[in-house]
Amino acid sequence: MAPPRLFVISGPSGVGKSTILRGLLETVSGLRFAVSHTTRPRRAGEVDGRDYHFVSDEEFDRLTAAGAFLEWERVHDHRYGTSRAALDGGAGDLVIEVDVKGAATLREKVPSAVSIFIGPPSFEDLRLRLAGRARESEAEVRRRLRTAEKELPLARDYDHRLVNEDLGPTVEKVAAIVRAARAEAPGGSGDARR
Ligand code: 5GP
């Protein structure tokens, strides 16, 4: 049986990654979401173990010390990590959403990973989307936009770069990347679970 493939998705806050991921998981069969750990508080509608493993700072420290994470980063005041366990076991390919630094680490540790960067049509569009969802304070929106300025140039390091103009076509483009990777002969570049 072919080893599972790992698809790594990144993009600035507000670009629509979570919605795209939901659409992708509904569109492509045999794909699982690798659930990260985070110390950030749960948002309304989020489910522990489905969206994230929500843990305390102490628990995150303990897991870090135990070497449980393949990578972890501090993003906007909280810590987020990909556990080795999240990429282990179970059938099917995996998709994970990480920040740009986490993606760089995963590309290094899992050379067979397929990385996809999702960008906004324009910086102004991103500003409007972040302000429009009214989830963060104005100061927080400004902060996320400053982070986005640093993230957008790093799109060049990804295997694929997409612009999220419209949800449906973007989901279809990501699905096409997954299908194309699956159609390739196993290249011997390794198992996603290393
Ligand atoms: P949010 O709090 O909005 O869910 O996510 C904030 C940021 O953390 C996003 O850029 C997301 O991609 C990133 N993130 C989520 N899980 C992980 C992870 O396991 N590792 C890293 N490095 N970043 C993550």
XYZ file of N, CA, C and O and ligand atoms in Angstrom:
800
model
N 0.847 -1.196 0.000
C 0.000 0.000 0.000
C 0.885 1.249 0.000
O 1.908 1.273 0.680
N 0.510 2.271 -0.769
C 1.332 3.490 -0.840
C 1.343 4.178 0.532
O 0.341 4.156 1.241
N 2.477 4.764 0.906
C 2.516 5.482 2.179
C 1.598 6.702 2.113
O 1.343 7.210 1.024
N 1.101 7.156 3.277
C 0.229 8.332 3.243
C 0.987 9.560 2.767
O 2.178 9.687 3.021
N 0.308 10.424 2.070
C 0.924 11.679 1.648
C 0.492 12.772 2.609
O -0.605 12.732 3.165
N 1.379 13.751 2.752
C 1.084 14.883 3.631
C 0.957 16.148 2.791
O 1.870 16.486 2.037
N -0.183 16.814 2.926
C -0.421 18.082 2.243
C -0.417 19.189 3.297
O -1.170 19.127 4.271
N 0.467 20.143 3.108
C 0.647 21.221 4.086
C 0.074 22.508 3.503
O 0.484 22.936 2.421
N -0.874 23.102 4.227
C -1.521 24.319 3.726
C -1.200 25.504 4.637
O -1.294 25.393 5.862
N -0.791 26.613 4.048
C -0.567 27.850 4.803
C -1.164 29.021 4.047
O -1.439 28.926 2.849
N -1.264 30.119 4.767
C -1.742 31.365 4.155
C -2.032 32.342 5.261
O -2.191 31.937 6.417
N -2.094 33.623 4.950
C -2.312 34.611 6.004
C -3.683 34.474 6.664
O -4.622 33.938 6.053
N -3.758 34.951 7.875
C -5.012 34.961 8.617
C -6.059 35.737 7.818
O -5.780 36.830 7.317
N -7.240 35.155 7.656
C -8.327 35.846 6.960
C -8.455 35.448 5.496
O -9.396 35.843 4.821
N -7.529 34.626 5.004
C -7.567 34.298 3.576
C -8.620 33.235 3.255
O -8.998 33.059 2.095
N -9.104 32.551 4.309
C -10.168 31.558 4.096
C -9.700 30.119 4.177
O -10.374 29.210 3.679
N -8.556 29.900 4.842
C -7.981 28.540 4.890
C -8.936 27.505 5.490
O -9.086 26.412 4.955
N -9.561 27.854 6.611
C -10.406 26.855 7.292
C -11.585 26.460 6.413
O -11.939 25.276 6.325
N -12.192 27.447 5.752
C -13.337 27.154 4.887
C -12.893 26.313 3.695
O -13.576 25.369 3.285
N -11.716 26.638 3.155
C -11.196 25.877 2.017
C -10.935 24.429 2.450
O -11.279 23.477 1.737
N -10.360 24.284 3.653
C -10.065 22.934 4.155
C -11.333 22.118 4.327
O -11.381 20.943 3.973
N -12.356 22.764 4.869
C -13.636 22.049 5.042
C -14.150 21.580 3.689
O -14.560 20.433 3.525
N -14.098 22.475 2.709
C -14.554 22.129 1.354
C -13.722 21.001 0.758
O -14.254 20.098 0.124
N -12.421 21.068 1.008
C -11.519 20.048 0.466
C -11.850 18.671 1.036
O -11.917 17.680 0.304
N -12.092 18.628 2.361
C -12.363 17.339 3.006
C -13.700 16.755 2.541
O -13.882 15.539 2.535
N -14.609 17.647 2.120
C -15.889 17.153 1.584
C -15.745 16.701 0.132
O -16.502 15.866 -0.350
N -14.761 17.275 -0.561
C -14.609 17.018 -2.001
C -13.767 15.781 -2.294
O -14.043 15.037 -3.231
N -12.711 15.608 -1.505
C -11.742 14.540 -1.791
C -11.891 13.442 -0.751
O -11.843 13.714 0.452
N -12.039 12.208 -1.192
C -12.162 11.126 -0.212
C -10.770 10.641 0.194
O -9.768 10.919 -0.486
N -10.722 9.956 1.323
C -9.454 9.387 1.776
C -8.467 10.426 2.263
O -7.258 10.206 2.240
N -8.976 11.576 2.693
C -8.118 12.647 3.196
C -8.550 12.966 4.621
O -9.742 13.141 4.876
N -7.577 13.009 5.528
C -7.895 13.319 6.924
C -7.219 14.612 7.332
O -6.119 14.914 6.874
N -7.843 15.335 8.245
C -7.259 16.558 8.785
C -6.388 16.173 9.970
O -6.847 15.514 10.905
N -5.109 16.533 9.922
C -4.209 16.249 11.042
C -4.427 17.336 12.099
O -4.209 18.515 11.833
N -4.895 16.935 13.259
C -5.306 17.901 14.286
C -4.089 18.359 15.099
O -3.391 17.548 15.702
N -3.848 19.675 15.098
C -2.730 20.263 15.845
C -3.105 20.466 17.305
O -4.281 20.451 17.659
N -2.088 20.707 18.115
C -2.302 21.122 19.499
C -2.160 22.632 19.569
O -1.338 23.202 18.842
N -2.919 23.258 20.440
C -2.735 24.696 20.646
C -3.041 25.085 22.090
O -3.842 24.428 22.759
N -2.393 26.195 22.487
C -2.689 26.751 23.815
C -3.722 27.875 23.695
O -4.080 28.484 24.689
N -4.167 28.182 22.472
C -5.141 29.278 22.353
C -6.511 28.805 22.834
O -6.865 27.631 22.667
N -7.278 29.717 23.430
C -8.619 29.328 23.896
C -9.503 28.896 22.730
O -9.344 29.390 21.621
N -10.391 28.006 23.022
C -11.333 27.506 22.014
C -12.292 28.627 21.614
O -12.763 29.379 22.471
N -12.556 28.751 20.304
C -13.553 29.737 19.850
C -14.918 29.067 19.788
O -15.002 27.842 19.680
N -15.961 29.907 19.799
C -17.322 29.376 19.693
C -17.415 28.521 18.438
O -16.932 28.919 17.378
N -17.998 27.357 18.582
C -18.192 26.482 17.421
C -17.054 25.491 17.213
O -17.208 24.530 16.470
N -15.922 25.741 17.856
C -14.808 24.798 17.706
C -14.981 23.613 18.655
O -15.525 23.759 19.747
N -14.494 22.465 18.213
C -14.643 21.245 19.003
C -13.250 20.700 19.325
O -12.409 20.562 18.425
N -13.027 20.425 20.611
C -11.744 19.864 21.045
C -11.550 18.495 20.396
O -12.451 17.667 20.405
N -10.382 18.290 19.809
C -10.098 17.001 19.170
C -10.481 16.973 17.703
O -10.045 16.099 16.958
N -11.308 17.916 17.281
C -11.682 17.999 15.856
C -10.949 19.167 15.190
O -10.275 18.997 14.182
N -11.088 20.361 15.792
C -10.426 21.537 15.218
C -8.983 21.631 15.716
O -8.075 21.922 14.951
N -8.816 21.435 16.985
C -7.502 21.407 17.630
C -7.615 20.502 18.849
O -8.715 20.251 19.338
N -6.452 20.113 19.380
C -6.394 19.605 20.742
C -6.070 20.838 21.582
O -4.973 21.391 21.467
N -7.041 21.300 22.332
C -6.832 22.509 23.141
C -6.190 22.110 24.460
O -6.774 21.320 25.221
N -4.984 22.615 24.702
C -4.263 22.221 25.919
C -3.781 23.458 26.674
O -3.662 24.552 26.107
N -3.477 23.246 27.961
C -2.954 24.337 28.790
C -1.488 24.571 28.449
O -0.844 23.741 27.789
N -0.958 25.696 28.929
C 0.476 25.977 28.744
C 1.322 24.873 29.354
O 2.336 24.466 28.778
N 0.894 24.402 30.522
C 1.663 23.362 31.226
C 1.693 22.069 30.403
O 2.719 21.418 30.288
N 0.550 21.723 29.841
C 0.474 20.499 29.047
C 1.321 20.636 27.770
O 2.003 19.695 27.355
N 1.310 21.830 27.183
C 2.118 22.045 25.979
C 3.598 21.917 26.337
O 4.372 21.290 25.605
N 3.986 22.488 27.491
C 5.384 22.365 27.965
C 5.753 20.886 28.106
O 6.830 20.461 27.710
N 4.832 20.137 28.714
C 5.105 18.721 28.977
C 5.282 17.957 27.656
O 6.222 17.176 27.497
N 4.396 18.236 26.708
C 4.475 17.545 25.408
C 5.760 17.928 24.671
O 6.409 17.087 24.050
N 6.142 19.213 24.764
C 7.373 19.667 24.111
C 8.568 18.935 24.707
O 9.424 18.407 23.982
N 8.598 18.869 26.047
C 9.721 18.211 26.730
C 9.775 16.725 26.378
O 10.854 16.137 26.293
N 8.609 16.142 26.153
C 8.555 14.702 25.841
C 8.873 14.432 24.363
O 8.860 13.290 23.919
N 9.119 15.513 23.595
C 9.453 15.332 22.176
C 8.257 14.923 21.340
O 8.407 14.268 20.303
N 7.062 15.318 21.800
C 5.849 14.882 21.091
C 5.646 15.607 19.759
O 4.918 15.115 18.896
N 6.302 16.780 19.598
C 6.022 17.580 18.389
C 7.081 17.436 17.308
O 8.274 17.451 17.582
N 6.602 17.340 16.078
C 7.496 17.356 14.925
C 7.931 18.807 14.695
O 9.032 19.083 14.249
N 7.009 19.713 14.967
C 7.314 21.142 14.918
C 6.311 21.857 15.792
O 5.199 21.377 15.987
N 6.724 23.010 16.317
C 5.757 23.894 16.978
C 6.237 25.321 16.846
O 7.434 25.564 16.703
N 5.297 26.252 16.871
C 5.618 27.674 16.727
C 4.693 28.497 17.602
O 3.606 28.051 17.960
N 5.187 29.705 17.918
C 4.329 30.672 18.603
C 3.732 31.564 17.514
O 4.464 32.115 16.700
N 2.425 31.632 17.463
C 1.745 32.471 16.466
C 0.751 33.359 17.203
O -0.127 32.839 17.914
N 0.893 34.669 17.035
C -0.047 35.603 17.686
C -0.331 35.239 19.145
O -1.473 34.953 19.515
N 0.700 35.168 19.969
C 0.564 34.967 21.429
C 0.323 33.548 21.912
O 0.302 33.301 23.105
N 0.053 32.622 21.002
C -0.216 31.262 21.467
C 0.703 30.278 20.763
O 1.299 30.600 19.741
N 0.803 29.094 21.324
C 1.652 28.067 20.707
C 0.781 27.045 19.962
O -0.314 26.709 20.412
N 1.341 26.589 18.847
C 0.646 25.625 17.992
C 1.664 24.565 17.589
O 2.783 24.905 17.209
N 1.286 23.303 17.630
C 2.255 22.275 17.261
C 1.646 21.102 16.532
O 0.488 20.722 16.758
N 2.449 20.539 15.635
C 2.078 19.310 14.941
C 2.680 18.156 15.716
O 3.910 18.046 15.789
N 1.843 17.333 16.298
C 2.402 16.202 17.051
C 2.757 15.073 16.091
O 2.169 14.951 15.012
N 3.737 14.282 16.501
C 4.078 13.110 15.691
C 2.858 12.201 15.599
O 2.580 11.609 14.556
N 2.096 12.137 16.696
C 0.922 11.254 16.729
C -0.120 11.676 15.693
O -0.807 10.828 15.112
N -0.219 13.006 15.439
C -1.226 13.482 14.485
C -0.940 12.969 13.079
O -1.836 12.851 12.251
N 0.347 12.696 12.809
C 0.705 12.234 11.464
C 0.838 10.717 11.410
O 1.197 10.150 10.386
N 0.574 10.082 12.538
C 0.786 8.642 12.653
C -0.523 7.880 12.538
O -1.560 8.383 12.920
N -0.423 6.678 12.063
C -1.563 5.768 12.122
C -2.746 6.211 11.294
O -2.756 7.290 10.726
N -3.722 5.377 11.217
C -4.932 5.707 10.482
C -4.709 5.585 8.986
O -3.578 5.642 8.508
N -5.812 5.422 8.298
C -5.699 5.235 6.857
C -5.841 6.573 6.143
O -6.408 7.513 6.670
N -5.316 6.647 4.952
C -5.544 7.811 4.109
C -4.468 8.870 4.204
O -3.582 8.811 5.053
N -4.569 9.838 3.302
C -3.620 10.946 3.261
C -4.015 11.998 4.288
O -5.141 12.023 4.775
N -3.050 12.865 4.569
C -3.261 13.848 5.628
C -3.132 15.255 5.100
O -2.270 15.527 4.250
N -3.940 16.136 5.644
C -3.792 17.554 5.310
C -3.654 18.312 6.616
O -4.335 18.010 7.594
N -2.706 19.242 6.648
C -2.501 20.008 7.877
C -2.350 21.477 7.548
O -1.818 21.831 6.488
N -2.853 22.320 8.452
C -2.746 23.763 8.268
C -1.739 24.279 9.282
O -1.906 24.074 10.488
N -0.681 24.892 8.803
C 0.345 25.422 9.718
C 0.799 26.799 9.230
O 0.565 27.161 8.081
N 1.476 27.540 10.120
C 1.985 28.847 9.710
C 3.232 28.653 8.830
O 3.698 27.523 8.649
N 3.765 29.756 8.316
C 4.856 29.638 7.335
C 6.124 29.015 7.934
O 6.844 28.297 7.242
N 6.374 29.280 9.215
C 7.574 28.685 9.828
C 7.375 27.180 10.010
O 8.281 26.383 9.757
N 6.193 26.798 10.462
C 5.885 25.374 10.631
C 5.977 24.643 9.300
O 6.466 23.510 9.218
N 5.526 25.304 8.233
C 5.577 24.676 6.908
C 7.025 24.445 6.489
O 7.356 23.406 5.919
N 7.902 25.411 6.803
C 9.322 25.257 6.442
C 9.905 24.048 7.171
O 10.636 23.245 6.584
N 9.560 23.898 8.444
C 10.069 22.752 9.211
C 9.526 21.443 8.648
O 10.267 20.471 8.491
N 8.235 21.429 8.325
C 7.643 20.183 7.809
C 8.237 19.807 6.454
O 8.470 18.634 6.175
N 8.508 20.830 5.616
C 9.130 20.538 4.308
C 10.488 19.876 4.504
O 10.869 18.980 3.763
N 11.183 20.318 5.559
C 12.517 19.768 5.825
C 12.410 18.348 6.388
O 13.131 17.447 5.977
N 11.486 18.164 7.327
C 11.385 16.863 8.003
C 10.616 15.818 7.211
O 10.788 14.622 7.434
N 9.730 16.292 6.360
C 8.943 15.365 5.524
C 9.112 15.808 4.068
O 8.250 16.498 3.515
N 10.232 15.447 3.448
C 10.520 15.959 2.102
C 9.447 15.610 1.066
O 9.306 16.306 0.063
N 8.696 14.554 1.325
C 7.663 14.180 0.352
C 6.400 15.027 0.490
O 5.492 14.924 -0.334
N 6.343 15.891 1.521
C 5.143 16.703 1.743
C 4.899 17.621 0.548
O 5.840 18.123 -0.064
N 3.630 17.830 0.248
C 3.255 18.741 -0.838
C 2.739 20.014 -0.169
O 1.776 19.972 0.603
N 3.401 21.139 -0.421
C 3.021 22.373 0.282
C 2.247 23.308 -0.633
O 2.564 23.452 -1.816
N 1.229 23.910 -0.052
C 0.319 24.781 -0.822
C 0.132 26.078 -0.051
O -0.254 26.063 1.124
N 0.415 27.191 -0.710
C 0.213 28.498 -0.078
C -1.015 29.151 -0.688
O -1.148 29.229 -1.907
N -1.903 29.636 0.175
C -3.109 30.300 -0.323
C -3.024 31.786 0.010
O -2.900 32.161 1.182
N -3.048 32.593 -1.020
C -2.940 34.036 -0.836
C -4.241 34.740 -1.186
O -5.137 34.149 -1.802
N -4.363 36.015 -0.789
C -5.559 36.801 -1.126
C -5.384 37.436 -2.509
O -4.261 37.564 -2.991
N -6.484 37.864 -3.136
C -6.365 38.544 -4.429
C -5.515 39.816 -4.310
O -4.808 40.176 -5.224
N -5.610 40.474 -3.159
C -4.798 41.679 -2.940
C -4.698 41.907 -1.428
O -5.470 41.338 -0.648
N -3.774 42.757 -1.051
C -3.621 43.063 0.367
C -4.870 43.773 0.896
O -5.347 43.499 2.000
N -5.432 44.642 0.075
C -6.645 45.376 0.458
C -7.810 44.399 0.678
O -8.594 44.552 1.616
N -7.887 43.396 -0.161
C -8.926 42.375 -0.033
C -8.781 41.661 1.322
O -9.768 41.422 2.025
N -7.538 41.355 1.680
C -7.293 40.681 2.965
C -7.720 41.588 4.128
O -8.352 41.139 5.086
N -7.382 42.869 4.010
C -7.741 43.821 5.070
C -9.266 43.862 5.236
O -9.785 43.789 6.347
N -9.976 43.896 4.110
C -11.440 43.951 4.158
C -12.016 42.671 4.742
O -12.964 42.699 5.531
N -11.430 41.529 4.377
C -11.939 40.247 4.899
C -11.727 40.163 6.409
O -12.623 39.739 7.142
N -10.529 40.561 6.858
C -10.241 40.481 8.294
C -11.142 41.432 9.078
O -11.691 41.061 10.119
N -11.296 42.644 8.570
C -12.129 43.628 9.265
C -13.589 43.181 9.208
O -14.331 43.307 10.187
N -13.991 42.608 8.070
C -15.379 42.228 7.842
C -15.857 41.084 8.707
O -17.028 41.003 9.055
N -14.951 40.180 9.102
C -15.443 39.042 9.879
C -15.644 39.420 11.346
O -16.203 38.640 12.113
N -15.167 40.629 11.695
C -15.436 41.208 13.026
C -15.160 40.243 14.171
O -15.872 40.219 15.166
N -14.128 39.430 14.007
C -13.806 38.473 15.068
C -12.713 39.036 15.965
O -12.661 38.786 17.150
N -11.816 39.812 15.338
C -10.697 40.380 16.085
C -10.894 41.874 16.284
O -11.616 42.528 15.520
N -10.221 42.420 17.297
C -10.246 43.862 17.525
C -9.479 44.539 16.383
O -8.749 43.884 15.639
N -9.649 45.876 16.304
C -8.932 46.621 15.254
C -7.426 46.456 15.388
O -6.707 46.295 14.403
N -6.959 46.481 16.638
C -5.511 46.337 16.875
C -5.041 44.957 16.403
O -3.985 44.821 15.794
N -5.865 43.944 16.680
C -5.503 42.579 16.291
C -5.510 42.433 14.764
O -4.661 41.753 14.188
N -6.463 43.094 14.106
C -6.501 43.054 12.634
C -5.227 43.673 12.074
O -4.583 43.114 11.174
N -4.817 44.807 12.667
C -3.586 45.469 12.187
C -2.379 44.552 12.378
O -1.512 44.455 11.521
N -2.380 43.856 13.509
C -1.272 42.956 13.807
C -1.223 41.792 12.803
O -0.172 41.406 12.316
N -2.383 41.230 12.505
C -2.432 40.116 11.549
C -2.014 40.571 10.152
O -1.422 39.816 9.395
N -2.343 41.834 9.823
C -1.928 42.354 8.512
C -0.416 42.554 8.462
O 0.220 42.311 7.436
N 0.161 42.962 9.597
C 1.635 43.101 9.634
C 2.287 41.728 9.456
O 3.268 41.568 8.750
N 1.682 40.714 10.097
C 2.203 39.345 9.939
C 2.066 38.920 8.474
O 2.982 38.333 7.891
N 0.920 39.246 7.874
C 0.671 38.847 6.473
C 1.725 39.444 5.545
O 2.164 38.793 4.592
N 2.143 40.671 5.843
C 3.175 41.312 5.003
C 4.455 40.488 4.978
O 5.161 40.446 3.983
N 4.744 39.856 6.113
C 5.957 39.022 6.176
C 5.710 37.648 5.547
O 6.620 37.016 5.032
N 4.446 37.176 5.634
C 4.141 35.823 5.141
C 4.055 35.758 3.612
O 4.523 34.786 3.012
N 3.448 36.782 3.011
C 3.162 36.703 1.567
C 4.407 36.452 0.706
O 4.354 35.622 -0.208
N 5.551 37.094 0.989
C 6.727 36.809 0.139
C 7.209 35.367 0.259
O 7.897 34.875 -0.646
N 6.844 34.680 1.341
C 7.318 33.299 1.535
C 6.538 32.288 0.695
O 6.877 31.107 0.657
N 5.523 32.772 0.004
C 4.748 31.894 -0.896
C 5.668 31.215 -1.901
O 5.419 30.092 -2.335
N 6.749 31.891 -2.242
C 7.664 31.335 -3.270
C 8.286 30.002 -2.840
O 8.756 29.246 -3.675
N 8.326 29.738 -1.529
C 8.962 28.505 -1.053
C 8.050 27.277 -1.153
O 8.468 26.160 -0.841
N 6.791 27.502 -1.510
C 5.813 26.396 -1.534
C 5.793 25.727 -2.904
O 6.135 26.335 -3.917
N 5.354 24.469 -2.913
C 5.244 23.748 -4.188
C 4.154 24.371 -5.069
O 4.260 24.377 -6.284
N 3.087 24.857 -4.407
C 1.963 25.425 -5.164
C 1.510 26.729 -4.505
O 1.481 26.823 -3.280
N 1.123 27.689 -5.334
C 0.612 28.972 -4.849
C -0.747 29.223 -5.494
O -0.860 29.139 -6.724
N -1.744 29.492 -4.657
C -3.084 29.754 -5.182
C -3.588 31.084 -4.650
O -3.222 31.504 -3.552
N -4.449 31.719 -5.432
C -5.103 32.944 -4.962
C -6.561 32.605 -4.699
O -7.241 32.062 -5.577
N -7.013 32.877 -3.483
C -8.408 32.549 -3.155
C -9.342 33.673 -3.594
O -9.711 34.541 -2.806
N -9.716 33.615 -4.858
C -10.625 34.617 -5.411
C -12.060 34.215 -5.042
O -12.804 34.988 -4.467
N -12.411 32.957 -5.369
C -13.743 32.419 -5.077
C -13.582 31.051 -4.452
O -12.778 30.247 -4.922
N -14.363 30.793 -3.418
C -14.197 29.561 -2.651
C -14.251 28.287 -3.506
O -13.332 27.468 -3.447
N -15.327 28.141 -4.285
C -15.524 26.891 -5.046
C -14.327 26.553 -5.937
O -13.748 25.463 -5.838
N -13.927 27.486 -6.809
C -12.778 27.213 -7.676
C -11.487 26.967 -6.888
O -10.658 26.147 -7.299
N -11.325 27.638 -5.748
C -10.096 27.421 -4.963
C -10.083 26.010 -4.401
O -9.068 25.309 -4.467
N -11.210 25.561 -3.852
C -11.294 24.187 -3.334
C -10.975 23.213 -4.460
O -10.223 22.250 -4.287
N -11.520 23.493 -5.631
C -11.299 22.585 -6.772
C -9.823 22.549 -7.160
O -9.288 21.489 -7.477
N -9.145 23.700 -7.076
C -7.710 23.733 -7.418
C -6.895 22.931 -6.405
O -5.975 22.206 -6.771
N -7.232 23.053 -5.131
C -6.496 22.290 -4.112
C -6.783 20.791 -4.321
O -5.877 19.957 -4.255
N -8.036 20.474 -4.610
C -8.400 19.064 -4.850
C -7.617 18.519 -6.044
O -7.148 17.375 -6.029
N -7.431 19.352 -7.065
C -6.681 18.912 -8.255
C -5.223 18.639 -7.892
O -4.613 17.689 -8.412
N -4.662 19.441 -6.990
C -3.270 19.226 -6.547
C -3.176 17.886 -5.819
O -2.247 17.102 -6.026
N -4.157 17.602 -4.962
C -4.161 16.336 -4.217
C -4.263 15.166 -5.196
O -3.496 14.198 -5.116
N -5.174 15.278 -6.144
C -5.359 14.169 -7.101
C -4.110 13.970 -7.941
O -3.698 12.839 -8.204
N -3.482 15.075 -8.367
C -2.275 14.961 -9.201
C -1.145 14.295 -8.416
O -0.431 13.447 -8.952
N -1.018 14.649 -7.132
C 0.047 14.046 -6.309
C -0.214 12.555 -6.149
O 0.708 11.745 -6.180
N -1.479 12.208 -5.997
C -1.817 10.787 -5.840
C -1.555 10.007 -7.116
O -1.241 8.816 -7.067
N -1.706 10.678 -8.248
C -1.536 9.983 -9.530
C -0.070 9.727 -9.842
O 0.247 8.870 -10.668
N 0.815 10.482 -9.163
C 2.255 10.279 -9.400
C 2.683 8.945 -8.836
O 2.195 8.521 -7.787
N 3.645 8.326 -9.512
C 4.193 7.075 -8.966
C 4.903 7.412 -7.666
O 5.508 8.472 -7.566
N 4.824 6.518 -6.656
C 5.543 6.796 -5.415
C 7.005 7.048 -5.741
O 7.651 6.260 -6.415
N 7.514 8.203 -5.278
C 8.850 8.611 -5.708
C 9.980 8.139 -4.824
O 11.136 8.436 -5.081
N 9.676 7.449 -3.749
C 10.735 6.999 -2.861
C 11.271 8.124 -2.008
O 12.270 7.983 -1.317
N 10.588 9.288 -2.022
C 11.090 10.387 -1.193
C 10.592 10.254 0.239
O 10.906 11.063 1.091
N 9.808 9.226 0.497
C 9.568 8.950 1.891
C 8.136 8.952 2.345
O 7.240 9.348 1.636
N 8.020 8.559 3.581
C 6.739 8.363 4.213
C 6.416 9.612 5.024
O 7.284 10.165 5.681
N 5.160 10.039 4.985
C 4.752 11.222 5.742
C 4.923 11.037 7.227
O 4.884 11.981 7.988
N 5.117 9.793 7.668
C 5.147 9.562 9.117
C 6.550 9.519 9.697
O 6.720 9.179 10.848
N 7.554 9.845 8.887
C 8.913 9.769 9.413
C 9.116 10.735 10.559
O 8.599 11.849 10.539
P -5.874 30.068 14.405
O -5.642 30.490 15.823
O -6.464 31.181 13.582
O -6.630 28.781 14.297
O -4.442 29.776 13.761
C -3.420 30.711 13.844
C -2.239 30.260 13.014
O -1.660 29.068 13.562
C -2.563 29.927 11.560
O -1.595 30.561 10.745
C -2.412 28.434 11.487
O -2.006 28.017 10.209
C -1.322 28.201 12.501
N -1.264 26.809 12.984
C -2.285 25.975 13.277
N -1.827 24.776 13.669
C -0.479 24.838 13.612
C 0.584 23.908 13.886
O 0.382 22.760 14.268
N 1.852 24.363 13.727
C 2.136 25.626 13.293
N 3.416 25.940 13.137
N 1.181 26.528 13.022
C -0.113 26.145 13.176
